[in-house]
Tab-separated table of C-alpha atoms in Angstrom:
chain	number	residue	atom	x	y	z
A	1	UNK	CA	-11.219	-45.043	68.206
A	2	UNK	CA	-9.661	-41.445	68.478
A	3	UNK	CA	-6.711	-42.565	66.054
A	4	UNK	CA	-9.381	-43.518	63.574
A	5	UNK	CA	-11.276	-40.479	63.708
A	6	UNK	CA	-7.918	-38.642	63.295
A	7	UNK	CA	-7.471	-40.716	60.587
A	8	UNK	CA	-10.453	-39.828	58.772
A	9	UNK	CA	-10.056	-35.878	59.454
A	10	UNK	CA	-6.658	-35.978	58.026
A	11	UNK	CA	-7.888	-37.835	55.061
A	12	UNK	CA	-10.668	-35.901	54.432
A	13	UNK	CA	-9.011	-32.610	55.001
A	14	UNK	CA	-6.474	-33.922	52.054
A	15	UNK	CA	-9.290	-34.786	49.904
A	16	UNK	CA	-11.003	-31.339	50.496
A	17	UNK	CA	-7.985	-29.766	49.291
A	18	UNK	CA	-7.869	-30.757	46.162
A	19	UNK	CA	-4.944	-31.608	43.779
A	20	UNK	CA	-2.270	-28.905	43.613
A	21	UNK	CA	-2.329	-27.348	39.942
A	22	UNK	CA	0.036	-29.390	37.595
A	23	UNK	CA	1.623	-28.929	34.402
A	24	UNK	CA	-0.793	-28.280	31.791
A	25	UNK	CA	-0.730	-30.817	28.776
A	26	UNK	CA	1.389	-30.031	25.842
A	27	UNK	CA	-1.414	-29.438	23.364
A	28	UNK	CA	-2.204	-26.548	25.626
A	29	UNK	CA	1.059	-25.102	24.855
A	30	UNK	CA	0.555	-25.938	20.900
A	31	UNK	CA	-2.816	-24.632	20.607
A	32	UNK	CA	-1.388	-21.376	22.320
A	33	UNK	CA	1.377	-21.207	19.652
A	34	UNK	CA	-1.147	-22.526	16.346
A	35	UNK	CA	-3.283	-19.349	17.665
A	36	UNK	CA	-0.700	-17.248	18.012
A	37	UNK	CA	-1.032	-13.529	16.147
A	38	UNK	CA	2.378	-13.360	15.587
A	39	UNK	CA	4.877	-15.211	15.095
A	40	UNK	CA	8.826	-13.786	14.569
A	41	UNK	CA	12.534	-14.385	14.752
A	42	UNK	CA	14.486	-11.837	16.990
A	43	UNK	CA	18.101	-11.202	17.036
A	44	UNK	CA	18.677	-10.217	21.273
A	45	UNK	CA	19.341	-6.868	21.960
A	46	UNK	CA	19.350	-7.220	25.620
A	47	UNK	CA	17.304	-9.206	28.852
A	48	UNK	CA	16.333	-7.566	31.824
A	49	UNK	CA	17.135	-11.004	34.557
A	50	UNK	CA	15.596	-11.134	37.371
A	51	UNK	CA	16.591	-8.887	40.034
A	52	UNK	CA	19.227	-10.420	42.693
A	53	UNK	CA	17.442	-12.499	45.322
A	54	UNK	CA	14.584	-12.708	43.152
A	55	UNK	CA	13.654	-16.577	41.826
A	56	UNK	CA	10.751	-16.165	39.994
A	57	UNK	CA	9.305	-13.006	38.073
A	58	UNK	CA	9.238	-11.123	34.814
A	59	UNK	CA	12.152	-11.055	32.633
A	60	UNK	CA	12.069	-8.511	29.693
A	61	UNK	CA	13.619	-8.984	26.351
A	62	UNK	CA	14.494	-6.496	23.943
A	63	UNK	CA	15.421	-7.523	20.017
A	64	UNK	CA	15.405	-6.568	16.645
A	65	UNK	CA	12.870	-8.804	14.317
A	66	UNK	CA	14.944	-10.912	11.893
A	67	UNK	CA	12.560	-12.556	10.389
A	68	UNK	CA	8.677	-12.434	10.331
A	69	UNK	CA	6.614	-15.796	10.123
A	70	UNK	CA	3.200	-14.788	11.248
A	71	UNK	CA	1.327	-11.418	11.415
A	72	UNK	CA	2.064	-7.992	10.134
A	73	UNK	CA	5.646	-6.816	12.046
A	74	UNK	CA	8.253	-5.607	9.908
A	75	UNK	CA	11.996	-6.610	9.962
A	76	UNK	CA	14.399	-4.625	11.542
A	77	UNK	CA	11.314	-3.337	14.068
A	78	UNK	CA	12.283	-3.469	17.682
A	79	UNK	CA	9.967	-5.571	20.106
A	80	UNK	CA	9.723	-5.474	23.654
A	81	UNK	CA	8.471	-9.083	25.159
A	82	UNK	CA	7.691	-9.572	28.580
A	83	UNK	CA	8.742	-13.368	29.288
A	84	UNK	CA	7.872	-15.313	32.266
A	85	UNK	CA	11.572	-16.287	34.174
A	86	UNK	CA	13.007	-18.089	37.102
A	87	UNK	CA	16.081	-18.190	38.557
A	88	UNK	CA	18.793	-20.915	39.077
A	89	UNK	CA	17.669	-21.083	42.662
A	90	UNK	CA	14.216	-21.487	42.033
A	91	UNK	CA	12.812	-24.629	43.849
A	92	UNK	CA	10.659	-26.956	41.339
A	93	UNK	CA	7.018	-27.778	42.728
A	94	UNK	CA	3.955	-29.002	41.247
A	95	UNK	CA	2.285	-26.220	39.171
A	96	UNK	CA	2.066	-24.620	35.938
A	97	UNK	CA	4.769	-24.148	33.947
A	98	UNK	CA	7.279	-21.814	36.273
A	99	UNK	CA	9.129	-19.298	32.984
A	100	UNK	CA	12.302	-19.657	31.496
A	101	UNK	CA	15.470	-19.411	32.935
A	102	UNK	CA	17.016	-16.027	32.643
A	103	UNK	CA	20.332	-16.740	32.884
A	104	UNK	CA	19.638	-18.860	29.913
A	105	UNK	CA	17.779	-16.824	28.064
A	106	UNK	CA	20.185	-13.854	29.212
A	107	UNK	CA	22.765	-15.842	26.940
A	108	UNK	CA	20.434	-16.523	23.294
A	109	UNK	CA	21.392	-14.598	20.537
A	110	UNK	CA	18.553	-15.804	18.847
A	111	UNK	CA	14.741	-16.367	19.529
A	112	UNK	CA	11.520	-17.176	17.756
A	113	UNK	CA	8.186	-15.769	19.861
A	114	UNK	CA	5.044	-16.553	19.745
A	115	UNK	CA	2.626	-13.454	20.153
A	116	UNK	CA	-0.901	-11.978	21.035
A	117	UNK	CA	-1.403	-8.866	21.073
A	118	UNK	CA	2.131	-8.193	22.077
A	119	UNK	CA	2.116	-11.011	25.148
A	120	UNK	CA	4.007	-13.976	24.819
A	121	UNK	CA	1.616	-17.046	24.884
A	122	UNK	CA	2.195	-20.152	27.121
A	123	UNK	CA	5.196	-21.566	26.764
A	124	UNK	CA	5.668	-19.230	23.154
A	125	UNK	CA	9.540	-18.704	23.120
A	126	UNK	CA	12.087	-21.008	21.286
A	127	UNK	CA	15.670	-20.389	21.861
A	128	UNK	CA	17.712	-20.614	18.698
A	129	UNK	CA	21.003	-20.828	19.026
C-alpha cells in the first residue's frame, strides 16, 4: 500500500507542476515580424558576444542601415540592437526560444531586423550572408 501512495504523490506532484514552457509556434514568430515597426538591412559594424563563461545573455550589435524595408530609418543611420544570444556551450532544454548564437552572429556581415520601438521582436533577425 505505501508504494502506491508514493506512487500517487509522485504523480500528482508531476501533474501539479505543470508542463515546462516550450517553444512557441512559428506563427508567433511571424506575427511578431508582420507587426514589426521596422524593418531594415544592416551592414555589421561590430557584436558585443557574450562575456567569457557566460552561455546565455544579451549580445549587442552595432551596423550601418543598408537598406530600409519598413518604417521611417534612413540609410547610412547607425542602429544599436540588443539581440538575445547563447553561447556554444549552452545546454538545450525545453523553453522558449534560447537567442542566437553569438559566435555566429559575431561572424554576419549582413542582417535584416525586425523592430519595435527599437527592440528586436521574437525571433526578428535574419542572417544574410
Amino acid at each position: 500500500m505505501a508504494r502506491f501512495t508514493t506512487f500517487m504523490l509522485a504523480t500528482a506532484l508531476a501533474f501539479a507542476a505543470g508542463p515546462a514552457m516550450a517553444e512557441l509556434p512559428p506563427y508567433v514568430y511571424q506575427q511578431a515580424r508582420d507587426s514589426a515597426g521596422t524593418v531594415v538591412v544592416l551592414r555589421v559594424d561590430n557584436v558585443r558576444r557574450l562575456p567569457p563563461g557566460e552561455t546565455q545573455g544579451d549580445c549587442v550589435l552595432t551596423g550601418v542601415v543598408t537598406e530600409v524595408e519598413r518604417g521611417t530609418a534612413q540609410q547610412g543611420q547607425a542602429v544599436v540592437v540588443p539581440i538575445p544570444c547563447i553561447s556554444p556551450a549552452w545546454q538545450p532544454m525545453p523553453g522558449p526560444f534560447p537567442g542566437y548564437r553569438h559566435d555566429v552572429l559575431g561572424r554576419a556581415e549582413t542582417v535584416r531586423v525586425f523592430l519595435n520601438r527599437g527592440a528586436l521582436v521574437r525571433r526578428g533577425l535574419d542572417i544574410l550572408d
